[in-house]
Amino acid sequence: MKVKANGLQIEVDDSGADGSQNERPVVLLIMGLGMQLIGWPDYFVQPLVDAGFRVIRHDNRDIGLSQGFEHTGQRSIVWQSIRQKIGLRVQSAYSLQDMANDALGVLDALGVQKAHIVGASMGGMIAQRVAATAPQRVLSLTSIMSSSGARGLPGPRPEVARGLFSRPTSRDEDALVDFSVKFVNLIGSPAYPNEPAALARRVRTGIRRAYRPDGLVRQMLAIGADNQRPTVLANIKSPTLVIHGDADKLVPIECGHDTARRIPGSRFVSVPGMGHDLSPKLSDVLMGHIIPFLRGPA
């Protein structure tokens, strides 16, 4: 369903609401760069629902079925990368704070006052912004395979950077599926590999739902422009769990360590053999950390 959030039409999925006065505690899931709400697969969502939570997912602006920003045009990511390297600010159509306000707008539209905020990759960055700027709305923060964005942190491995900036050879559906599957396998978790046919089906479902590469570029520029987040993280007061894999080739584990160091009182969990994905078996491992954290002290 679509809701009006922060002045935009945002696509939302709402699972586990029981309709009673004793509403279940809410978990808001925020997905990463270029990923749709179905990037949080059902095998990730259902354990949270079974554990007694209401789970809300949404397509970030410019991706999936949410409102786009085609009217802003497209800036050259190469030129913006050069600006960043020489110390100039990256120019972007919108900011990660705007996207954090979208997430808060989703909660407003659904009448939710407070929620546990869980974000993966860029979604973790947005979740950090939510926790830092709207602490009264946040029951807890879980930042997965994300980063503080501080200068000097390691970036993607060269082969991953090449894959991130490459493009499919055509817009034929099979070519798009093949391209995306190869990239997921490149950054995936060596200890928790995806089953090939199931991964291809998930990728194909996503492409058929929406394919918006220009939105991905605009989101990438929003990440590059967010150069103040490292200092903002000290303002987070919510209980915080930072999870990162030691085999992450896209956002190296040093980024997770830095995030945890900057958030007072946070807890850091390193997952051996985890890369930059949410494969089924890895999801089971993550739930073993996330659900007890969301429930709080016994």
Coordinates of C-alpha atoms in Angstrom, one line a residue:
M1 CA 0.0 0.0 0.0
K2 CA 1.0 3.6 -0.5
V3 CA 1.1 6.2 2.3
K4 CA 1.8 9.9 2.3
A5 CA 5.1 10.3 4.1
N6 CA 7.2 13.5 4.4
G7 CA 5.2 14.9 1.4
L8 CA 5.9 11.8 -0.8
Q9 CA 4.1 8.7 -1.9
I10 CA 5.9 5.9 -0.2
E11 CA 5.2 2.2 -0.8
V12 CA 4.8 0.3 2.5
D13 CA 4.3 -3.3 3.7
D14 CA 2.9 -3.8 7.2
S15 CA 3.0 -7.3 8.7
G16 CA 2.0 -8.6 12.1
A17 CA -0.4 -5.8 13.3
D18 CA -3.0 -7.5 15.5
G19 CA -5.5 -4.7 15.6
S20 CA -5.8 -4.8 19.4
Q21 CA -5.3 -2.0 21.9
N22 CA -2.2 -3.8 23.1
E23 CA -0.4 -3.2 19.8
R24 CA 2.7 -5.2 19.2
P25 CA 6.0 -3.4 19.4
V26 CA 6.9 -2.1 16.0
V27 CA 10.1 -2.9 14.0
L28 CA 10.8 -0.5 11.1
L29 CA 13.1 -2.1 8.5
I30 CA 15.1 0.3 6.3
M31 CA 16.8 -1.3 3.2
G32 CA 20.0 -0.3 1.5
L33 CA 21.3 1.2 -1.7
G34 CA 19.0 0.6 -4.6
M35 CA 17.1 -2.2 -2.8
Q36 CA 13.4 -2.5 -2.5
L37 CA 11.4 -3.4 0.6
I38 CA 11.4 -7.0 -0.6
G39 CA 15.2 -6.9 0.0
W40 CA 14.0 -7.8 3.5
P41 CA 12.8 -11.3 2.5
D42 CA 9.9 -13.0 4.1
Y43 CA 12.3 -15.4 5.8
F44 CA 13.7 -12.3 7.6
V45 CA 10.4 -10.7 8.4
Q46 CA 8.4 -13.8 9.5
P47 CA 10.6 -14.7 12.5
L48 CA 10.2 -11.1 13.8
V49 CA 6.4 -11.4 13.4
D50 CA 6.5 -14.9 15.1
A51 CA 8.5 -13.3 18.0
G52 CA 5.6 -10.8 18.6
F53 CA 6.6 -7.8 16.6
R54 CA 4.7 -5.7 14.0
V55 CA 7.1 -5.3 11.1
I56 CA 7.0 -2.4 8.7
R57 CA 9.0 -2.2 5.5
H58 CA 9.0 0.5 2.9
D59 CA 10.6 1.3 -0.5
N60 CA 12.9 4.2 0.0
R61 CA 12.3 7.3 -2.2
D62 CA 13.4 6.9 -5.8
I63 CA 13.3 3.1 -5.6
G64 CA 10.7 0.3 -6.0
L65 CA 7.2 1.6 -6.0
S66 CA 7.8 4.8 -4.1
Q67 CA 7.9 8.3 -5.6
G68 CA 10.8 9.1 -7.8
F69 CA 13.1 12.1 -8.4
E70 CA 13.5 11.9 -12.2
H71 CA 12.6 15.6 -12.4
T72 CA 15.9 16.5 -10.6
G73 CA 18.0 15.1 -13.5
Q74 CA 21.1 13.1 -13.2
R75 CA 24.5 14.2 -12.0
S76 CA 27.7 12.5 -13.1
I77 CA 28.8 10.2 -10.3
V78 CA 32.4 10.3 -11.7
W79 CA 32.5 14.1 -11.4
Q80 CA 31.0 14.0 -7.9
S81 CA 33.5 11.4 -6.9
I82 CA 36.3 13.8 -8.0
R83 CA 34.7 16.6 -6.0
Q84 CA 34.6 14.4 -2.9
K85 CA 38.3 13.4 -3.3
I86 CA 39.4 17.0 -3.5
G87 CA 37.4 18.0 -0.4
L88 CA 34.3 19.5 -2.1
R89 CA 30.8 18.5 -1.1
V90 CA 29.1 15.9 -3.2
Q91 CA 26.0 17.4 -4.9
S92 CA 22.9 15.3 -4.5
A93 CA 19.2 15.6 -5.2
Y94 CA 18.3 14.8 -1.6
S95 CA 20.0 13.8 1.6
L96 CA 20.1 10.8 3.9
Q97 CA 18.3 13.1 6.4
D98 CA 15.5 13.5 3.9
M99 CA 15.3 9.8 3.7
A100 CA 15.3 9.5 7.5
N101 CA 12.4 12.0 7.5
D102 CA 10.6 9.7 5.0
A103 CA 11.0 6.8 7.4
L104 CA 9.6 8.9 10.3
G105 CA 6.8 10.0 7.9
V106 CA 5.9 6.3 7.4
L107 CA 5.6 5.9 11.1
D108 CA 3.4 9.0 11.3
A109 CA 1.2 7.8 8.5
L110 CA 0.6 4.5 10.3
G111 CA 0.0 6.1 13.7
V112 CA 3.2 4.6 15.2
Q113 CA 4.8 6.8 18.0
K114 CA 7.9 4.7 18.7
A115 CA 9.6 1.8 16.9
H116 CA 12.7 -0.3 16.9
I117 CA 14.7 0.9 13.9
V118 CA 16.7 -1.7 11.9
G119 CA 18.7 -0.7 8.9
A120 CA 21.0 -2.6 6.5
S121 CA 23.9 -0.9 4.6
M122 CA 22.6 2.5 3.4
G123 CA 19.5 1.7 5.4
G124 CA 21.7 1.5 8.5
M125 CA 23.0 5.0 7.7
I126 CA 19.4 6.2 7.4
A127 CA 18.5 4.4 10.7
Q128 CA 21.5 6.1 12.4
R129 CA 20.1 9.5 11.2
V130 CA 16.6 8.6 12.6
A131 CA 18.1 7.6 16.0
A132 CA 20.3 10.7 16.2
T133 CA 17.6 13.3 15.1
A134 CA 14.4 11.8 16.5
P135 CA 15.4 10.0 19.7
Q136 CA 11.9 10.3 21.1
R137 CA 10.7 8.0 18.3
V138 CA 13.3 5.3 18.7
L139 CA 13.0 2.3 21.0
S140 CA 16.3 0.9 19.8
L141 CA 18.7 1.0 16.8
T142 CA 20.2 -2.0 14.9
S143 CA 22.8 -1.1 12.3
I144 CA 23.7 -4.0 10.0
M145 CA 26.7 -4.1 7.6
S146 CA 26.7 -0.3 7.6
S147 CA 29.2 2.6 8.3
S148 CA 29.6 5.9 10.0
G149 CA 30.8 7.4 6.7
A150 CA 33.9 8.8 8.4
R151 CA 36.8 9.8 6.1
G152 CA 39.7 7.4 6.1
L153 CA 37.6 4.2 6.5
P154 CA 38.4 1.5 3.9
G155 CA 36.1 1.3 0.9
P156 CA 35.0 -1.6 -1.3
R157 CA 37.6 -4.0 -2.6
P158 CA 38.7 -3.1 -6.2
E159 CA 36.7 -5.9 -7.8
V160 CA 33.6 -4.9 -5.9
A161 CA 34.1 -1.2 -6.8
R162 CA 34.3 -2.2 -10.5
G163 CA 31.2 -4.2 -10.1
L164 CA 29.4 -1.4 -8.4
F165 CA 30.1 1.1 -11.1
S166 CA 29.6 -1.3 -14.1
R167 CA 26.3 -1.6 -15.9
P168 CA 24.4 -4.5 -17.5
T169 CA 25.1 -5.1 -21.2
S170 CA 21.4 -4.7 -22.0
R171 CA 18.0 -4.2 -20.4
D172 CA 16.8 -7.6 -21.4
E173 CA 15.3 -9.3 -18.3
D174 CA 17.7 -12.3 -18.4
A175 CA 20.7 -10.0 -18.8
L176 CA 19.6 -7.9 -15.8
V177 CA 19.1 -11.0 -13.7
D178 CA 22.5 -12.4 -14.6
F179 CA 24.2 -9.1 -13.9
S180 CA 22.5 -8.8 -10.5
V181 CA 23.1 -12.4 -9.4
K182 CA 26.8 -12.1 -10.2
F183 CA 27.1 -8.9 -8.1
V184 CA 25.2 -10.5 -5.2
N185 CA 27.5 -13.5 -5.3
L186 CA 30.5 -11.2 -5.5
I187 CA 29.6 -9.4 -2.2
G188 CA 27.8 -12.3 -0.6
S189 CA 28.6 -14.3 2.5
P190 CA 31.1 -17.1 1.9
A191 CA 30.0 -19.1 5.0
Y192 CA 26.3 -18.7 4.0
P193 CA 26.0 -19.0 0.2
N194 CA 22.7 -18.5 -1.5
E195 CA 21.0 -21.4 -3.3
P196 CA 21.5 -20.3 -7.0
A197 CA 18.0 -21.0 -8.3
A198 CA 16.3 -19.3 -5.3
L199 CA 18.6 -16.3 -5.6
A200 CA 17.8 -15.9 -9.3
R201 CA 14.1 -16.1 -8.5
R202 CA 14.3 -13.4 -5.9
V203 CA 16.3 -11.1 -8.2
R204 CA 13.9 -11.7 -11.1
T205 CA 10.9 -10.9 -8.8
G206 CA 12.6 -7.6 -7.8
I207 CA 13.3 -6.6 -11.4
R208 CA 9.8 -7.3 -12.4
R209 CA 8.5 -5.3 -9.5
A210 CA 10.6 -2.2 -10.4
Y211 CA 13.9 -1.5 -12.1
R212 CA 15.2 2.0 -11.5
P213 CA 18.9 2.4 -11.9
D214 CA 18.9 6.2 -12.0
G215 CA 17.3 6.2 -8.5
L216 CA 20.2 4.0 -7.3
V217 CA 22.7 6.6 -8.6
R218 CA 20.9 9.5 -6.8
Q219 CA 20.9 7.4 -3.6
M220 CA 24.6 6.8 -4.0
L221 CA 25.2 10.5 -4.3
A222 CA 23.1 11.1 -1.1
I223 CA 25.5 8.7 0.7
G224 CA 28.5 10.6 -0.6
A225 CA 27.0 14.0 0.5
D226 CA 26.4 12.8 4.0
N227 CA 29.7 13.9 5.5
Q228 CA 28.4 15.1 8.9
R229 CA 27.1 11.8 10.1
P230 CA 30.3 10.8 12.0
T231 CA 29.9 13.6 14.5
V232 CA 26.1 13.2 14.7
L233 CA 26.4 9.6 15.9
A234 CA 27.5 10.8 19.4
N235 CA 23.9 12.1 19.9
I236 CA 22.4 8.6 19.7
K237 CA 21.0 7.6 23.1
S238 CA 19.0 4.6 22.1
P239 CA 20.1 1.1 22.9
T240 CA 22.2 0.2 19.8
L241 CA 23.3 -3.1 18.3
V242 CA 25.9 -2.9 15.5
I243 CA 26.3 -6.1 13.4
H244 CA 28.9 -6.6 10.8
G245 CA 30.5 -9.5 8.9
D246 CA 34.2 -10.2 8.8
A247 CA 34.0 -11.1 5.1
D248 CA 32.2 -8.0 3.9
K249 CA 33.9 -6.9 0.6
L250 CA 31.6 -3.9 0.0
V251 CA 31.6 -2.2 3.5
P252 CA 34.6 -3.7 5.4
I253 CA 34.2 -4.6 9.0
E254 CA 36.3 -1.7 10.1
C255 CA 33.3 0.5 9.2
G256 CA 31.2 -1.4 11.6
H257 CA 33.8 -1.1 14.4
D258 CA 34.0 2.6 13.8
T259 CA 30.2 3.0 13.9
A260 CA 30.0 1.2 17.2
R261 CA 32.9 3.3 18.6
R262 CA 31.1 6.5 17.8
I263 CA 27.7 5.5 19.4
P264 CA 27.8 5.6 23.2
G265 CA 27.1 2.3 24.9
S266 CA 26.5 0.4 21.7
R267 CA 27.2 -3.3 21.4
F268 CA 29.2 -4.7 18.5
V269 CA 28.7 -8.2 17.0
S270 CA 31.1 -9.6 14.4
V271 CA 29.6 -12.5 12.4
P272 CA 32.3 -14.8 11.0
G273 CA 31.9 -15.6 7.3
M274 CA 29.2 -12.9 6.7
G275 CA 29.5 -10.7 3.7
H276 CA 27.1 -8.1 2.4
D277 CA 23.8 -9.9 1.9
L278 CA 20.9 -11.5 3.7
S279 CA 20.9 -15.1 2.6
P280 CA 18.5 -17.5 4.3
K281 CA 21.0 -19.3 6.5
L282 CA 22.6 -16.0 7.5
S283 CA 19.2 -14.5 8.3
D284 CA 18.8 -17.3 10.9
V285 CA 22.1 -16.3 12.5
L286 CA 21.1 -12.6 12.6
M287 CA 17.8 -13.4 14.2
G288 CA 19.7 -15.1 17.0
H289 CA 21.2 -11.7 17.8
I290 CA 18.5 -9.3 16.8
I291 CA 15.4 -10.8 18.5
P292 CA 17.0 -11.0 22.0
F293 CA 18.2 -7.5 21.6
L294 CA 14.8 -6.1 20.6
R295 CA 13.2 -7.9 23.5
G296 CA 15.6 -6.2 25.9
P297 CA 17.0 -7.5 29.2
A298 CA 15.2 -10.7 30.4

